[in-house]
């Protein structure tokens, strides 16, 4: 992204280039960046406090450190440039890194947040090293260099805070809780949708295929069945449980997972019928059905801890029976 941005004249974007900023503007940018990062860490802490209180304490500690950095930067700015800090932020600089919008934190899991923080600290370290190279004032250069080392050391800080707030057993429990929430919110409704879309559409699609031997008609039936089933499953999943008592998470997330996977499950063996040759399309559709059923078996075994043989027996047998019913009915029995 940064390399592409350099090809666009700054005037066309209304933003400045980093190498065009004065020392005063660089310090102002550093201050606003520390303020934003501190708020992001505080938001992470608030988001995690109910389910993962120990991890929340870690991010509260990091937010305090960012506030300390901000204070040191403001003090240095006052000494050199006075009381008025220019309102320059990341989005005003064309080739500067951007942070993920804070409201997206609601869609991030615990492990993803930890990875996001690691990226944030590495970007901040790079910024301070570049900023230090752009100033001729010894005290300012020292401050920016110290902050670069501090950002580089935040990974160690996180480790230190983790030891204080996250004993091994508690961290394992939080990780298990995060995985459990991921399964309840995304995997379970998505798996139900995939099973419904893959299995329930077998009969109408293959019945139409063998009754008409017309690939286009079969595709239209498959498309309508898949989209209709996806909409129905998505609304049903979202409407029947708000997730507050069951702890299954946001209803719209579950509805999205269920609806999309239902539609994809049906479209998988409907799309081959875009091929004009009936038997070629049917052969490919059979292969797709085989892959879909085994994907369901793998997901059940991997995430739902269903014994592999039992999952295989249930899914493959059930899917085979529905497929056979569709073929027999379409062929006029």
Short mmCIF file of C-alpha atoms in Angstrom, two decimals:
data_model
loop_
_atom_site.label_atom_id
_atom_site.label_comp_id
_atom_site.label_asym_id
_atom_site.label_seq_id
_atom_site.Cartn_x
_atom_site.Cartn_y
_atom_site.Cartn_z
CA UNK A 1 0.00 0.00 0.00
CA UNK A 2 2.77 2.43 0.91
CA UNK A 3 4.62 1.80 -2.40
CA UNK A 4 1.44 2.45 -4.39
CA UNK A 5 0.72 5.61 -2.37
CA UNK A 6 4.11 7.05 -3.39
CA UNK A 7 3.04 6.94 -7.03
CA UNK A 8 0.10 9.27 -6.35
CA UNK A 9 0.86 13.00 -6.13
CA UNK A 10 0.22 14.22 -2.60
CA UNK A 11 -1.92 17.08 -3.86
CA UNK A 12 -4.44 14.66 -5.33
CA UNK A 13 -5.08 13.04 -1.96
CA UNK A 14 -5.05 16.21 0.11
CA UNK A 15 -2.51 14.60 2.43
CA UNK A 16 1.14 15.30 3.19
CA UNK A 17 4.08 12.98 2.72
CA UNK A 18 5.95 11.94 5.84
CA UNK A 19 9.26 13.21 4.46
CA UNK A 20 7.72 16.68 4.01
CA UNK A 21 6.82 17.10 7.70
CA UNK A 22 8.73 19.50 9.90
CA UNK A 23 10.11 18.49 13.29
CA UNK A 24 7.20 20.31 14.92
CA UNK A 25 4.69 18.35 12.83
CA UNK A 26 6.47 15.05 13.50
CA UNK A 27 6.23 15.61 17.24
CA UNK A 28 2.54 16.54 16.88
CA UNK A 29 1.96 13.37 14.85
CA UNK A 30 3.73 11.30 17.51
CA UNK A 31 1.54 12.81 20.24
CA UNK A 32 -1.71 12.08 18.39
CA UNK A 33 -0.50 8.57 17.53
CA UNK A 34 0.23 7.79 21.19
CA UNK A 35 -3.20 9.13 22.16
CA UNK A 36 -4.90 6.90 19.60
CA UNK A 37 -2.91 3.80 20.54
CA UNK A 38 -3.69 4.37 24.20
CA UNK A 39 -7.41 4.57 23.42
CA UNK A 40 -7.18 1.41 21.32
CA UNK A 41 -5.57 -0.51 24.19
CA UNK A 42 -8.17 0.85 26.60
CA UNK A 43 -10.91 -0.26 24.20
CA UNK A 44 -9.38 -3.73 23.97
CA UNK A 45 -9.32 -3.89 27.75
CA UNK A 46 -12.96 -2.81 28.01
CA UNK A 47 -14.00 -5.33 25.34
CA UNK A 48 -12.20 -8.22 27.06
CA UNK A 49 -12.92 -7.34 30.68
CA UNK A 50 -16.05 -9.47 31.12
CA UNK A 51 -14.80 -12.66 29.45
CA UNK A 52 -11.01 -12.32 29.85
CA UNK A 53 -10.26 -10.11 32.88
CA UNK A 54 -6.60 -11.08 33.07
CA UNK A 55 -5.92 -10.12 29.45
CA UNK A 56 -7.88 -6.91 30.02
CA UNK A 57 -5.45 -6.04 32.81
CA UNK A 58 -2.54 -6.47 30.39
CA UNK A 59 -4.02 -4.01 27.89
CA UNK A 60 -4.85 -1.55 30.68
CA UNK A 61 -1.17 -1.62 31.61
CA UNK A 62 -0.12 -0.99 28.02
CA UNK A 63 -2.62 1.88 27.74
CA UNK A 64 -0.96 3.50 30.77
CA UNK A 65 2.46 3.15 29.15
CA UNK A 66 1.21 4.84 25.98
CA UNK A 67 -0.17 7.67 28.12
CA UNK A 68 3.27 8.04 29.67
CA UNK A 69 4.86 8.28 26.23
CA UNK A 70 2.33 10.94 25.26
CA UNK A 71 3.20 12.96 28.35
CA UNK A 72 6.92 12.90 27.55
CA UNK A 73 6.25 13.97 23.97
CA UNK A 74 4.01 16.86 25.06
CA UNK A 75 6.63 18.03 27.54
CA UNK A 76 9.29 18.04 24.82
CA UNK A 77 6.95 19.84 22.40
CA UNK A 78 6.30 22.60 24.94
CA UNK A 79 10.02 23.10 25.51
CA UNK A 80 10.67 23.58 21.79
CA UNK A 81 7.50 24.92 20.20
CA UNK A 82 5.17 26.23 22.90
CA UNK A 83 1.67 25.31 23.97
CA UNK A 84 -0.19 25.01 20.64
CA UNK A 85 0.05 21.51 19.15
CA UNK A 86 -0.96 21.28 15.46
CA UNK A 87 -3.93 18.90 14.95
CA UNK A 88 -2.11 16.43 12.69
CA UNK A 89 -3.07 12.75 12.75
CA UNK A 90 -2.20 9.55 10.92
CA UNK A 91 -4.89 9.98 8.30
CA UNK A 92 -3.37 13.33 7.31
CA UNK A 93 -0.12 11.66 6.16
CA UNK A 94 -0.33 9.82 2.83
CA UNK A 95 2.41 7.22 3.37
CA UNK A 96 1.86 6.65 7.09
CA UNK A 97 0.53 3.43 8.60
CA UNK A 98 -3.14 3.29 9.54
CA UNK A 99 -4.83 1.62 12.49
CA UNK A 100 -7.86 -0.62 12.22
CA UNK A 101 -11.04 1.32 13.17
CA UNK A 102 -11.68 0.84 16.89
CA UNK A 103 -15.27 -0.32 16.36
CA UNK A 104 -13.92 -3.40 14.57
CA UNK A 105 -12.62 -4.64 17.93
CA UNK A 106 -16.04 -6.19 18.46
CA UNK A 107 -15.25 -8.59 15.63
CA UNK A 108 -11.81 -9.61 16.89
CA UNK A 109 -11.06 -12.67 19.00
CA UNK A 110 -8.55 -12.75 21.84
CA UNK A 111 -5.70 -14.26 19.82
CA UNK A 112 -6.32 -11.88 16.91
CA UNK A 113 -6.16 -8.92 19.29
CA UNK A 114 -2.81 -10.14 20.62
CA UNK A 115 -1.48 -10.40 17.06
CA UNK A 116 -2.87 -6.95 16.24
CA UNK A 117 -1.03 -5.45 19.21
CA UNK A 118 2.25 -6.99 18.06
CA UNK A 119 1.81 -5.35 14.63
CA UNK A 120 0.94 -2.01 16.25
CA UNK A 121 4.11 -2.00 18.33
CA UNK A 122 6.35 -2.90 15.39
CA UNK A 123 4.85 -0.09 13.30
CA UNK A 124 5.30 2.39 16.13
CA UNK A 125 8.94 1.36 16.55
CA UNK A 126 9.60 1.94 12.84
CA UNK A 127 7.93 5.36 13.02
CA UNK A 128 10.05 6.53 15.95
CA UNK A 129 13.27 5.38 14.30
CA UNK A 130 12.39 7.29 11.12
CA UNK A 131 11.27 10.31 13.15
CA UNK A 132 14.53 10.33 15.12
CA UNK A 133 16.49 10.42 11.85
CA UNK A 134 14.55 13.53 10.78
CA UNK A 135 15.50 15.79 13.69
CA UNK A 136 18.73 17.67 14.38
CA UNK A 137 17.87 18.50 17.98
CA UNK A 138 19.84 16.21 20.27
CA UNK A 139 17.24 16.05 23.06
CA UNK A 140 14.39 15.37 20.64
CA UNK A 141 16.43 12.73 18.82
CA UNK A 142 17.19 11.05 22.14
CA UNK A 143 13.52 11.09 23.17
CA UNK A 144 12.37 9.60 19.87
CA UNK A 145 15.10 6.98 20.00
CA UNK A 146 14.12 6.08 23.55
CA UNK A 147 10.49 5.71 22.47
CA UNK A 148 11.55 3.50 19.56
CA UNK A 149 13.33 1.23 22.04
CA UNK A 150 10.30 1.35 24.33
CA UNK A 151 7.98 0.26 21.51
CA UNK A 152 10.41 -2.52 20.61
CA UNK A 153 10.34 -3.54 24.24
CA UNK A 154 6.56 -3.59 24.47
CA UNK A 155 6.56 -7.23 23.48
CA UNK A 156 8.69 -7.87 26.56
CA UNK A 157 6.40 -5.56 28.52
CA UNK A 158 3.42 -7.61 27.40
CA UNK A 159 5.24 -10.75 28.48
CA UNK A 160 6.00 -9.18 31.87
CA UNK A 161 2.41 -8.06 32.34
CA UNK A 162 1.22 -11.49 31.19
CA UNK A 163 3.28 -13.13 33.92
CA UNK A 164 1.77 -10.77 36.46
CA UNK A 165 -1.83 -11.09 35.29
CA UNK A 166 -1.88 -14.35 33.37
CA UNK A 167 -0.56 -17.37 35.25
CA UNK A 168 -0.14 -20.37 32.88
CA UNK A 169 -3.38 -22.00 33.99
CA UNK A 170 -5.37 -18.80 33.62
CA UNK A 171 -3.99 -18.09 30.15
CA UNK A 172 -4.88 -21.61 29.04
CA UNK A 173 -8.39 -21.09 30.42
CA UNK A 174 -8.76 -17.80 28.52
CA UNK A 175 -7.51 -19.44 25.33
CA UNK A 176 -10.01 -22.25 25.77
CA UNK A 177 -12.75 -19.71 26.39
CA UNK A 178 -11.84 -17.79 23.24
CA UNK A 179 -11.85 -20.98 21.18
CA UNK A 180 -15.17 -22.03 22.70
CA UNK A 181 -16.70 -18.65 21.84
CA UNK A 182 -15.38 -18.87 18.28
CA UNK A 183 -16.96 -22.30 17.87
CA UNK A 184 -20.31 -21.19 19.32
CA UNK A 185 -20.50 -17.97 17.29
CA UNK A 186 -19.02 -19.02 13.95
CA UNK A 187 -18.27 -22.72 13.59
CA UNK A 188 -21.45 -24.24 14.98
CA UNK A 189 -23.95 -22.13 12.95
CA UNK A 190 -21.67 -22.29 9.91
CA UNK A 191 -21.49 -26.07 10.15
CA UNK A 192 -25.26 -26.34 10.53
CA UNK A 193 -25.65 -24.16 7.46
CA UNK A 194 -23.14 -26.15 5.42
CA UNK A 195 -24.85 -29.42 6.34
CA UNK A 196 -28.28 -28.05 5.48
CA UNK A 197 -27.12 -26.47 2.23
CA UNK A 198 -25.08 -29.44 1.10
CA UNK A 199 -27.49 -32.22 2.04
CA UNK A 200 -30.99 -30.72 1.76
CA UNK A 201 -30.40 -29.37 -1.76
CA UNK A 202 -29.12 -32.69 -3.10
CA UNK A 203 -32.58 -34.11 -3.75
CA UNK A 204 -34.11 -31.16 -5.67
CA UNK A 205 -30.97 -30.48 -7.69
CA UNK A 206 -30.32 -34.05 -8.80
CA UNK A 207 -34.00 -34.80 -9.20
CA UNK A 208 -34.21 -31.88 -11.62
CA UNK A 209 -31.00 -32.94 -13.32
CA UNK A 210 -32.13 -36.49 -14.08
CA UNK A 211 -35.71 -35.50 -14.84
CA UNK A 212 -34.79 -32.87 -17.42
CA UNK A 213 -31.17 -33.59 -18.38
CA UNK A 214 -31.03 -29.83 -18.93
CA UNK A 215 -27.98 -28.24 -17.23
CA UNK A 216 -29.36 -24.69 -17.31
CA UNK A 217 -32.69 -25.64 -15.74
CA UNK A 218 -30.84 -27.66 -13.11
CA UNK A 219 -28.59 -24.70 -12.33
CA UNK A 220 -31.55 -22.34 -11.90
CA UNK A 221 -33.27 -24.80 -9.53
CA UNK A 222 -30.03 -25.22 -7.59
CA UNK A 223 -29.44 -21.48 -7.43
CA UNK A 224 -32.94 -20.74 -6.17
CA UNK A 225 -32.83 -23.58 -3.65
CA UNK A 226 -29.41 -22.52 -2.33
CA UNK A 227 -30.15 -18.80 -2.04
CA UNK A 228 -33.59 -19.43 -0.56
CA UNK A 229 -32.21 -21.89 1.98
CA UNK A 230 -29.40 -19.48 2.87
CA UNK A 231 -31.80 -16.61 3.54
CA UNK A 232 -34.10 -18.85 5.55
CA UNK A 233 -31.33 -20.38 7.65
CA UNK A 234 -29.67 -17.01 8.24
CA UNK A 235 -32.82 -15.32 9.51
CA UNK A 236 -33.80 -18.34 11.58
CA UNK A 237 -30.42 -18.51 13.30
CA UNK A 238 -30.36 -14.78 13.99
CA UNK A 239 -33.94 -14.58 15.23
CA UNK A 240 -34.30 -17.59 17.49
CA UNK A 241 -31.51 -16.72 19.98
CA UNK A 242 -30.12 -13.29 20.89
CA UNK A 243 -27.10 -14.97 22.48
CA UNK A 244 -27.37 -13.19 25.83
CA UNK A 245 -28.47 -16.17 27.88
CA UNK A 246 -26.94 -18.93 25.76
CA UNK A 247 -23.59 -17.16 25.44
CA UNK A 248 -23.48 -18.01 21.74
CA UNK A 249 -22.51 -14.50 20.72
CA UNK A 250 -23.94 -11.91 18.36
CA UNK A 251 -27.07 -13.11 16.52
CA UNK A 252 -26.12 -11.32 13.30
CA UNK A 253 -22.71 -13.02 13.26
CA UNK A 254 -24.32 -16.43 13.73
CA UNK A 255 -26.97 -15.62 11.13
CA UNK A 256 -24.32 -14.50 8.67
CA UNK A 257 -22.26 -17.65 9.20
CA UNK A 258 -25.29 -19.92 8.87
CA UNK A 259 -26.77 -18.14 5.86
CA UNK A 260 -23.56 -17.86 3.87
CA UNK A 261 -22.50 -21.46 4.50
CA UNK A 262 -25.97 -22.75 3.63
CA UNK A 263 -25.91 -20.94 0.30
CA UNK A 264 -22.36 -22.08 -0.45
CA UNK A 265 -23.22 -25.67 0.44
CA UNK A 266 -25.98 -25.74 -2.17
CA UNK A 267 -24.15 -23.72 -4.80
CA UNK A 268 -21.20 -26.08 -4.67
CA UNK A 269 -23.02 -28.81 -6.60
CA UNK A 270 -25.27 -26.40 -8.56
CA UNK A 271 -22.47 -24.42 -10.23
CA UNK A 272 -21.16 -27.38 -12.30
CA UNK A 273 -24.44 -27.25 -14.24
CA UNK A 274 -23.27 -24.05 -15.88
CA UNK A 275 -21.35 -26.48 -18.10
CA UNK A 276 -23.49 -27.21 -21.19
CA UNK A 277 -22.66 -30.94 -21.24
CA UNK A 278 -25.11 -32.71 -18.90
CA UNK A 279 -22.98 -35.73 -18.08
CA UNK A 280 -19.78 -33.70 -17.64
CA UNK A 281 -21.61 -31.32 -15.28
CA UNK A 282 -23.13 -34.24 -13.38
CA UNK A 283 -19.78 -35.99 -12.98
CA UNK A 284 -18.21 -32.81 -11.59
CA UNK A 285 -21.22 -32.28 -9.31
CA UNK A 286 -20.75 -35.80 -7.88
CA UNK A 287 -17.10 -34.97 -7.10
CA UNK A 288 -18.14 -31.70 -5.43
CA UNK A 289 -20.74 -33.52 -3.31
CA UNK A 290 -18.08 -35.99 -2.21
CA UNK A 291 -15.75 -33.15 -1.19
CA UNK A 292 -18.54 -31.28 0.61
CA UNK A 293 -19.53 -34.27 2.68
CA UNK A 294 -15.97 -35.01 3.72
CA UNK A 295 -15.42 -31.32 4.55
CA UNK A 296 -18.39 -31.58 6.93
CA UNK A 297 -16.89 -34.71 8.48
CA UNK A 298 -13.55 -32.94 8.97
CA UNK A 299 -15.14 -29.87 10.59
CA UNK A 300 -17.19 -32.02 12.94
CA UNK A 301 -14.12 -33.96 13.96
CA UNK A 302 -11.83 -30.92 14.19
CA UNK A 303 -14.05 -28.43 16.00
CA UNK A 304 -17.01 -30.34 17.42
CA UNK A 305 -14.84 -33.25 18.63
CA UNK A 306 -17.16 -35.80 17.01
CA UNK A 307 -15.37 -39.14 16.55
CA UNK A 308 -14.24 -39.34 12.93
CA UNK A 309 -15.86 -42.69 12.11
CA UNK A 310 -19.18 -41.69 13.64
CA UNK A 311 -19.17 -38.35 11.81
CA UNK A 312 -18.28 -40.08 8.55
CA UNK A 313 -21.03 -42.67 8.98
CA UNK A 314 -23.69 -40.09 9.79
CA UNK A 315 -22.81 -37.53 7.13
CA UNK A 316 -21.84 -39.79 4.25
CA UNK A 317 -24.73 -42.20 4.83
CA UNK A 318 -27.26 -39.37 5.21
CA UNK A 319 -25.95 -37.49 2.20
CA UNK A 320 -25.83 -40.66 0.13
CA UNK A 321 -29.44 -41.47 0.92
CA UNK A 322 -30.63 -37.97 -0.01
CA UNK A 323 -28.60 -38.07 -3.23
CA UNK A 324 -30.02 -41.46 -4.14
CA UNK A 325 -33.55 -40.24 -3.45
CA UNK A 326 -33.06 -37.29 -5.77
CA UNK A 327 -31.67 -39.45 -8.56
CA UNK A 328 -34.42 -42.06 -8.23
CA UNK A 329 -37.19 -39.47 -8.15
CA UNK A 330 -35.73 -37.53 -11.05
CA UNK A 331 -35.31 -40.72 -13.05
CA UNK A 332 -38.96 -41.59 -12.58
CA UNK A 333 -38.12 -44.42 -10.16
#
